[in-house]
PDB file of C-alpha atoms in Angstrom:
ATOM      1  CA  MET A 242     -20.482 -13.739  15.863  1.00 62.00           C
ATOM      2  CA  SER A 243     -21.537 -10.111  15.910  1.00 76.00           C
ATOM      3  CA  VAL A 244     -21.218  -7.664  13.032  1.00 84.00           C
ATOM      4  CA  THR A 245     -18.217  -6.095  14.755  1.00 86.00           C
ATOM      5  CA  GLY A 246     -16.475  -9.464  14.881  1.00 76.00           C
ATOM      6  CA  VAL A 247     -17.126 -10.070  11.194  1.00 79.00           C
ATOM      7  CA  VAL A 248     -15.733  -6.638  10.285  1.00 84.00           C
ATOM      8  CA  ILE A 249     -12.592  -7.186  12.382  1.00 78.00           C
ATOM      9  CA  PHE A 250     -12.169 -10.646  10.841  1.00 75.00           C
ATOM     10  CA  ALA A 251     -12.496  -9.229   7.307  1.00 79.00           C
ATOM     11  CA  VAL A 252     -10.037  -6.381   7.937  1.00 79.00           C
ATOM     12  CA  VAL A 253      -7.406  -8.659   9.481  1.00 76.00           C
ATOM     13  CA  PHE A 254      -7.799 -11.209   6.677  1.00 73.00           C
ATOM     14  CA  PHE A 255      -7.404  -8.422   4.090  1.00 78.00           C
ATOM     15  CA  LEU A 256      -4.250  -7.094   5.769  1.00 75.00           C
ATOM     16  CA  LEU A 257      -2.738 -10.574   6.006  1.00 76.00           C
ATOM     17  CA  SER A 258      -3.487 -11.174   2.343  1.00 73.00           C
ATOM     18  CA  LEU A 259      -1.977  -7.814   1.450  1.00 74.00           C
ATOM     19  CA  SER A 260       1.238  -8.681   3.264  1.00 76.00           C
ATOM     20  CA  LEU A 261       1.576 -11.678   0.937  1.00 78.00           C
ATOM     21  CA  LEU A 262       1.670  -9.369  -2.079  1.00 79.00           C
ATOM     22  CA  THR A 263       4.101  -6.689  -0.925  1.00 76.00           C
ATOM     23  CA  ARG A 264       7.866  -6.847  -1.370  1.00 76.00           C
ATOM     24  CA  HIS A 265       8.593  -5.270   2.021  1.00 78.00           C
ATOM     25  CA  ARG A 266       9.864  -7.745   4.624  1.00 80.00           C
ATOM     26  CA  SER A 267       9.518  -7.217   8.361  1.00 77.00           C
ATOM     27  CA  PRO A 268      10.369  -9.651  11.164  1.00 81.00           C
ATOM     28  CA  VAL A 269       7.848  -7.938  13.449  1.00 79.00           C
ATOM     29  CA  ILE A 270       5.041  -8.533  10.938  1.00 78.00           C
ATOM     30  CA  GLY A 271       6.292 -12.103  10.530  1.00 81.00           C
ATOM     31  CA  VAL A 272       6.082 -12.812  14.253  1.00 84.00           C
ATOM     32  CA  LEU A 273       2.661 -11.169  14.582  1.00 81.00           C
ATOM     33  CA  THR A 274       1.202 -13.044  11.628  1.00 83.00           C
ATOM     34  CA  ALA A 275       2.666 -16.329  12.897  1.00 87.00           C
ATOM     35  CA  LEU A 276       0.999 -15.765  16.278  1.00 87.00           C
ATOM     36  CA  PHE A 277      -2.263 -14.827  14.580  1.00 85.00           C
ATOM     37  CA  GLY A 278      -2.034 -17.967  12.449  1.00 89.00           C
ATOM     38  CA  LEU A 279      -1.547 -20.146  15.510  1.00 91.00           C
ATOM     39  CA  ILE A 280      -4.526 -18.504  17.215  1.00 89.00           C
ATOM     40  CA  ALA A 281      -6.649 -19.070  14.098  1.00 89.00           C
ATOM     41  CA  LEU A 282      -5.492 -22.689  13.983  1.00 92.00           C
ATOM     42  CA  GLY A 283      -6.648 -23.070  17.589  1.00 92.00           C
ATOM     43  CA  GLY A 284      -9.968 -21.510  16.593  1.00 89.00           C
ATOM     44  CA  ALA A 285     -10.346 -24.041  13.784  1.00 91.00           C
ATOM     45  CA  TRP A 286      -9.654 -26.897  16.170  1.00 93.00           C
ATOM     46  CA  TYR A 287     -12.138 -25.532  18.709  1.00 91.00           C
ATOM     47  CA  ALA A 288     -14.813 -24.956  16.052  1.00 88.00           C
ATOM     48  CA  TRP A 289     -14.501 -28.555  14.944  1.00 91.00           C
ATOM     49  CA  MET A 290     -14.233 -30.202  18.363  1.00 93.00           C
ATOM     50  CA  GLU A 291     -17.014 -28.244  20.080  1.00 89.00           C
ATOM     51  CA  THR A 292     -19.618 -27.642  17.391  1.00 87.00           C
ATOM     52  CA  LYS A 293     -18.554 -29.804  14.428  1.00 85.00           C
ATOM     53  CA  SER A 294     -19.199 -26.689  12.338  1.00 83.00           C
ATOM     54  CA  GLY A 295     -17.651 -27.229   8.921  1.00 86.00           C
ATOM     55  CA  PRO A 296     -17.968 -23.638   7.636  1.00 87.00           C
ATOM     56  CA  TRP A 297     -16.386 -22.097  10.746  1.00 85.00           C
ATOM     57  CA  THR A 298     -13.646 -24.718  10.775  1.00 90.00           C
ATOM     58  CA  LEU A 299     -12.818 -24.052   7.121  1.00 91.00           C
ATOM     59  CA  GLY A 300     -12.937 -20.294   7.691  1.00 87.00           C
ATOM     60  CA  TYR A 301     -10.520 -20.441  10.597  1.00 88.00           C
ATOM     61  CA  ALA A 302      -8.294 -22.886   8.711  1.00 92.00           C
ATOM     62  CA  ALA A 303      -8.178 -20.567   5.683  1.00 89.00           C
ATOM     63  CA  VAL A 304      -7.169 -17.630   7.859  1.00 85.00           C
ATOM     64  CA  ALA A 305      -4.527 -19.779   9.557  1.00 90.00           C
ATOM     65  CA  ALA A 306      -3.116 -20.887   6.195  1.00 91.00           C
ATOM     66  CA  VAL A 307      -2.915 -17.322   4.860  1.00 86.00           C
ATOM     67  CA  ALA A 308      -1.391 -16.042   8.104  1.00 86.00           C
ATOM     68  CA  LEU A 309       1.244 -18.761   8.296  1.00 88.00           C
ATOM     69  CA  ALA A 310       2.107 -18.353   4.594  1.00 87.00           C
ATOM     70  CA  SER A 311       2.431 -14.612   5.141  1.00 85.00           C
ATOM     71  CA  ALA A 312       4.662 -15.154   8.173  1.00 86.00           C
ATOM     72  CA  LEU A 313       6.860 -17.554   6.240  1.00 87.00           C
ATOM     73  CA  ARG A 314       7.158 -15.059   3.400  1.00 85.00           C
ATOM     74  CA  GLN A 315       8.237 -12.319   5.811  1.00 83.00           C
ATOM     75  CA  PHE A 316      11.255 -14.388   6.846  1.00 82.00           C
ATOM     76  CA  MET A 317      12.352 -15.395   3.356  1.00 79.00           C
ATOM     77  CA  ASP A 318      15.450 -13.636   2.046  1.00 66.00           C
ATOM     78  CA  GLY A 319      13.567 -11.753  -0.681  1.00 62.00           C
ATOM     79  CA  ARG A 320      15.646 -12.840  -3.648  1.00 59.00           C
ATOM     80  CA  ASP A 321      13.743 -13.078  -6.893  1.00 55.00           C
ATOM     81  CA  SER A 322      13.777 -16.318  -8.827  1.00 54.00           C
ATOM     82  CA  LYS A 323      14.894 -14.476 -11.970  1.00 57.00           C
ATOM     83  CA  PRO A 324      18.657 -14.084 -12.387  1.00 57.00           C
ATOM     84  CA  GLN A 325      19.952 -10.523 -12.327  1.00 56.00           C
ATOM     85  CA  PRO A 326      21.828  -9.324 -15.459  1.00 60.00           C
TER      86      PRO A 326
END
């Protein structure tokens, strides 16, 4: 992977992680992160089946897990677990 690919990967991973921490919910972001997660999951499968590369497989799987968790969080109703007074 080129340096440009690594930079794009790092920026996208940072933005997906950031969307896990914000309170703002958006269905558009949820759909986009779900699609990105599925693409990353396909990348993990390909990395394992073609090259048997453990580090690349784990990297893609980590991105897929963060993306799918972020997508799931975007569709949650946003209620806090603490009761309101």
